[in-house]
Each structure stands twice: as structure tokens, then as C-alpha cells.
Amino acid sequence: MSETAQKLPVPGDVGKLYDRLTVSAMSDGTFNTNVHIGYWDTPDSTATIEEAMDRLTDVFIERLKVDENSHVLDLGCGVGGPGLRLVERTGARLTGISISQEQIKAANRLAAEAGASERAVFQHADAMKLDFPDDSFDAVMALESLCHMPDREQVLREVRRVLRPGGRLVLTDIFERFPRKEVRHEGIDKFCEGLMSTTADLEDYIPMLHRAGLRSLAVVDVTEETTLRLADEVAKLGAVEDRPVALDEGNFFDDGTFKPSDLEGVDDFGCLLVTAERPKTA
Ligand SMILES: C[S@@+](CC[C@H](N)C(=O)[O-])C[C@H]1O[C@@H](n2cnc3c(N)ncnc32)[C@H](O)[C@@H]1O
């Protein structure tokens, strides 16, 4: 199934979805400052899901190559956990954007609690059309957010515009591992429909970066370190972590839910780690 053949997410609806997820996580005690999968460096890593979530942010930090003089854009910042960790670890300044108002409220509150409001600011915005001047950031990170955006190439063109020449982009994205099947696994359908996502076209990823004016530095399949391992870890925890992702409005799967265990054993559900840069010369 190509990206264009899939049902495209609508940013306003994605925002409402994350509003609902944020509010319900705050009320039922499952609120987490990271809204992403984990990264386990080796098959025998004993890291917990929490530790692996932070490790994924650290993998981004290693690749972004920023310091206290840098200004970083976090595109699809969630409730701010990864951005605040980057600020704490590197001293960089950070602007985070999310299409969810509730996430932005939570992120600015967390920044205040961490005494980081001067260096980390979160604002409601749509990544499809950024309201920042050209060349305004030294680096851009996008942890698991492009999958929710209706046109990846448009977002990458915006990233290229706001990045200074030589600035880096690091992102994770989801894709179907080859050979792509005629009929997609039901677990991937449930994920995409329930969480308003599309899977990227792996073969077109580097050409897409180039069309957007970005130089590809590395496009790495990190499925073994991320999505596959997460499904195993969730299975070990059983029902506690395998809560349905509560949805409404009847436009989702028949039972209205996606559960992490829907992806258990689905080795087609891949994760890409992408590093790119805006070339120094046009
Ligand atoms: C899976 S969460 C990841 C959050 C965060 N990066 C993290 O790792 O904790 C996806 C994020 O992408 C954001 N997002 C999705 N579509 C967006 C859009 N069009 N513009 C801005 N943010 C968007 C969501 O609001 C959410 O914050």
C-alpha cells in the first residue's frame, strides 16, 4: 500500500486525538513525559521500557550534534519529555510544536517545573506550515511525528526552509518492511487507523529527502531495536501495559480500539531512524 493509497491524517483531528489521550492519561495516572517507543541497543539489553524511551531520545541527541549555542526545533513535541531532556543534556535552546493544545499546556507546565522555561518553549502549531523565518534553527528533531502528517514531503520542505545551512534533521518514522504484502497485517491497519498514521514508502525515503532539498546522511532500519522489542516487552508485562487506546467518534476500527498487543509478532511493522542535513550550499 503506498502512502497516497492510505487514509491521510487530518492535522486538526490528530490534535483532538492527542488532546483526548493526554487528558485521559493525566486522569488515570498513566501520564508519561515520553510519547514514543523505546530503543534497546542490543538484544540482551535489560533496559526497562522507561529507560529505553529515554535512550531513544539520547540516540537523537548523539546524532543532532548540538550544544549550548544551538536552537533546536522539536517537530511534534508531545508533552515535552524528549525536548526537555535535550535541553538538560546539551544546554541548547528548544522550541517545541504540537498540533495538540493539551500537550502544549502539559509541556509548558513541565518546563516550568523543571526550571527550564527560559530555554524551552512549547507552542501550538501545524508542522505542515511553519510560522518561523527561514534559517531559524540549528537542528530539527521529529520523534515519531511524521507518520501523523498528511504530506511528509511538504513537512520536509518546511524543515529545510527553517534549518540553517549545515543544520541537521533527525527523525524516526514507521514503514512496512519488505517484502510489502498485498494485504497489510491487521495489526498495522489497526495502528494506522486507530492512531491516525500512515506508513512511509521505504524505497522513496532518500529520493523524498532529496526532493525536499535535504542531504541524506543515514537511513537505518532500527526495527529490531525499537518496535519489535517493544511488542515483546509489552507482551511480558501483560494486561497492565496493554490498555486499549481509547478512541471515539466511530471512525476507527470496529471495536474502536488499538492495543499494543495488536502488533505482537508483527515483524513487518518497521521503524526507520533518519539523519539528514541541509546542504551548506544551495
Ligand atoms: C507519537 S507523538 C510523539 C511525541 C514526542 N515526539 C515524543 O517522542 O514524546 C506524535 C506527536 O506529533 C504531533 N503531531 C502530529 N501531527 C502534527 C502536525 N501536523 N503538526 C504538529 N505536530 C503534530 C502530535 O501532536 C504529537 O505530539
Short mmCIF file of N, CA and C and ligand atoms in Angstrom, two decimals, residues 11 14-15 18 33-36 57 74-82 97-100 103 125-128 142-150, ligand 1:
data_model
loop_
_atom_site.label_atom_id
_atom_site.label_comp_id
_atom_site.label_asym_id
_atom_site.label_seq_id
_atom_site.Cartn_x
_atom_site.Cartn_y
_atom_site.Cartn_z
N PRO A 11 -4.66 17.05 10.30
CA PRO A 11 -3.99 17.60 11.48
C PRO A 11 -4.92 17.98 12.63
N VAL A 14 -5.90 14.89 14.41
CA VAL A 14 -4.77 14.33 15.16
C VAL A 14 -4.60 15.12 16.47
N GLY A 15 -4.78 16.43 16.38
CA GLY A 15 -4.67 17.27 17.57
C GLY A 15 -5.71 16.87 18.62
N TYR A 18 -4.74 13.56 20.29
CA TYR A 18 -3.72 13.71 21.34
C TYR A 18 -4.24 14.52 22.53
N THR A 33 6.03 11.42 30.27
CA THR A 33 6.58 12.59 29.56
C THR A 33 7.10 12.23 28.16
N ASN A 34 7.27 10.94 27.91
CA ASN A 34 7.65 10.48 26.57
C ASN A 34 6.45 9.83 25.91
N VAL A 35 6.17 10.22 24.67
CA VAL A 35 5.08 9.58 23.93
C VAL A 35 5.71 8.91 22.72
N HIS A 36 6.58 7.94 22.99
CA HIS A 36 7.25 7.25 21.89
C HIS A 36 7.70 5.85 22.32
N THR A 57 15.67 9.05 23.00
CA THR A 57 15.98 10.49 22.95
C THR A 57 17.49 10.69 22.90
N ASP A 74 11.67 21.04 17.93
CA ASP A 74 11.11 19.71 18.14
C ASP A 74 9.74 19.67 17.46
N LEU A 75 9.71 18.96 16.35
CA LEU A 75 8.54 18.94 15.47
C LEU A 75 7.61 17.80 15.90
N GLY A 76 6.51 18.13 16.54
CA GLY A 76 5.64 17.10 17.11
C GLY A 76 6.20 16.69 18.46
N CYS A 77 6.16 17.66 19.39
CA CYS A 77 6.95 17.56 20.63
C CYS A 77 6.29 16.77 21.73
N GLY A 78 5.04 16.31 21.53
CA GLY A 78 4.36 15.60 22.60
C GLY A 78 4.19 16.48 23.82
N VAL A 79 4.41 15.90 25.00
CA VAL A 79 4.28 16.68 26.24
C VAL A 79 5.66 17.16 26.70
N GLY A 80 6.64 17.10 25.80
CA GLY A 80 7.90 17.79 26.06
C GLY A 80 9.04 16.98 26.66
N GLY A 81 8.79 15.72 27.00
CA GLY A 81 9.84 14.91 27.64
C GLY A 81 11.14 14.88 26.85
N PRO A 82 11.11 14.52 25.56
CA PRO A 82 12.37 14.45 24.81
C PRO A 82 13.06 15.82 24.71
N ILE A 97 6.84 22.19 18.95
CA ILE A 97 5.47 22.43 18.47
C ILE A 97 4.69 21.12 18.45
N SER A 98 3.41 21.24 18.74
CA SER A 98 2.50 20.09 18.65
C SER A 98 1.17 20.60 18.14
N ILE A 99 0.44 19.72 17.48
CA ILE A 99 -0.89 20.07 16.99
C ILE A 99 -1.94 19.90 18.10
N SER A 100 -1.50 19.43 19.27
CA SER A 100 -2.42 19.23 20.41
C SER A 100 -2.24 20.34 21.45
N GLN A 103 -1.34 18.94 24.92
CA GLN A 103 0.08 18.59 25.06
C GLN A 103 0.92 19.83 25.31
N ALA A 125 1.12 24.49 16.95
CA ALA A 125 1.34 24.83 15.54
C ALA A 125 1.22 23.56 14.70
N ASP A 126 1.00 23.79 13.41
CA ASP A 126 0.91 22.67 12.46
C ASP A 126 2.22 22.59 11.67
N ALA A 127 2.87 21.43 11.73
CA ALA A 127 4.16 21.26 11.06
C ALA A 127 4.06 21.37 9.54
N MET A 128 2.84 21.27 9.00
CA MET A 128 2.68 21.36 7.54
C MET A 128 2.97 22.78 7.05
N ALA A 142 12.35 15.09 15.13
CA ALA A 142 10.94 14.70 14.95
C ALA A 142 10.81 13.23 15.36
N LEU A 143 10.49 13.02 16.62
CA LEU A 143 10.34 11.66 17.13
C LEU A 143 8.93 11.17 16.88
N GLU A 144 8.81 10.26 15.97
CA GLU A 144 7.52 9.60 15.71
C GLU A 144 6.38 10.55 15.43
N SER A 145 6.64 11.60 14.70
CA SER A 145 5.55 12.53 14.42
C SER A 145 5.20 12.60 12.93
N LEU A 146 6.16 12.35 12.04
CA LEU A 146 5.84 12.48 10.62
C LEU A 146 4.74 11.52 10.18
N CYS A 147 4.63 10.39 10.86
CA CYS A 147 3.62 9.39 10.49
C CYS A 147 2.21 9.95 10.61
N HIS A 148 2.03 11.01 11.39
CA HIS A 148 0.70 11.60 11.57
C HIS A 148 0.44 12.75 10.60
N MET A 149 1.41 13.08 9.78
CA MET A 149 1.26 14.29 8.95
C MET A 149 0.86 13.88 7.53
N PRO A 150 -0.08 14.61 6.92
CA PRO A 150 -0.66 14.14 5.66
C PRO A 150 0.29 14.19 4.47
C1 LIG B 1 3.73 9.84 18.94
S1 LIG B 1 3.65 11.50 19.45
C2 LIG B 1 5.37 11.83 19.73
C3 LIG B 1 5.59 12.95 20.69
C4 LIG B 1 7.04 13.28 21.05
N1 LIG B 1 7.84 13.49 19.86
C5 LIG B 1 7.65 12.21 21.91
O1 LIG B 1 8.50 11.48 21.39
O2 LIG B 1 7.31 12.12 23.08
C6 LIG B 1 3.32 12.40 17.93
C7 LIG B 1 3.34 13.91 18.05
O3 LIG B 1 3.22 14.51 16.76
C8 LIG B 1 2.39 15.63 16.88
N2 LIG B 1 1.83 15.98 15.56
C9 LIG B 1 1.14 15.18 14.73
N3 LIG B 1 0.77 15.86 13.62
C10 LIG B 1 1.24 17.12 13.77
C11 LIG B 1 1.20 18.29 12.97
N4 LIG B 1 0.58 18.31 11.78
N5 LIG B 1 1.82 19.40 13.42
C12 LIG B 1 2.45 19.41 14.63
N6 LIG B 1 2.51 18.33 15.44
C13 LIG B 1 1.92 17.20 15.01
C14 LIG B 1 1.34 15.19 17.87
O4 LIG B 1 0.60 16.28 18.35
C15 LIG B 1 2.24 14.51 18.90
O5 LIG B 1 2.79 15.50 19.73
#
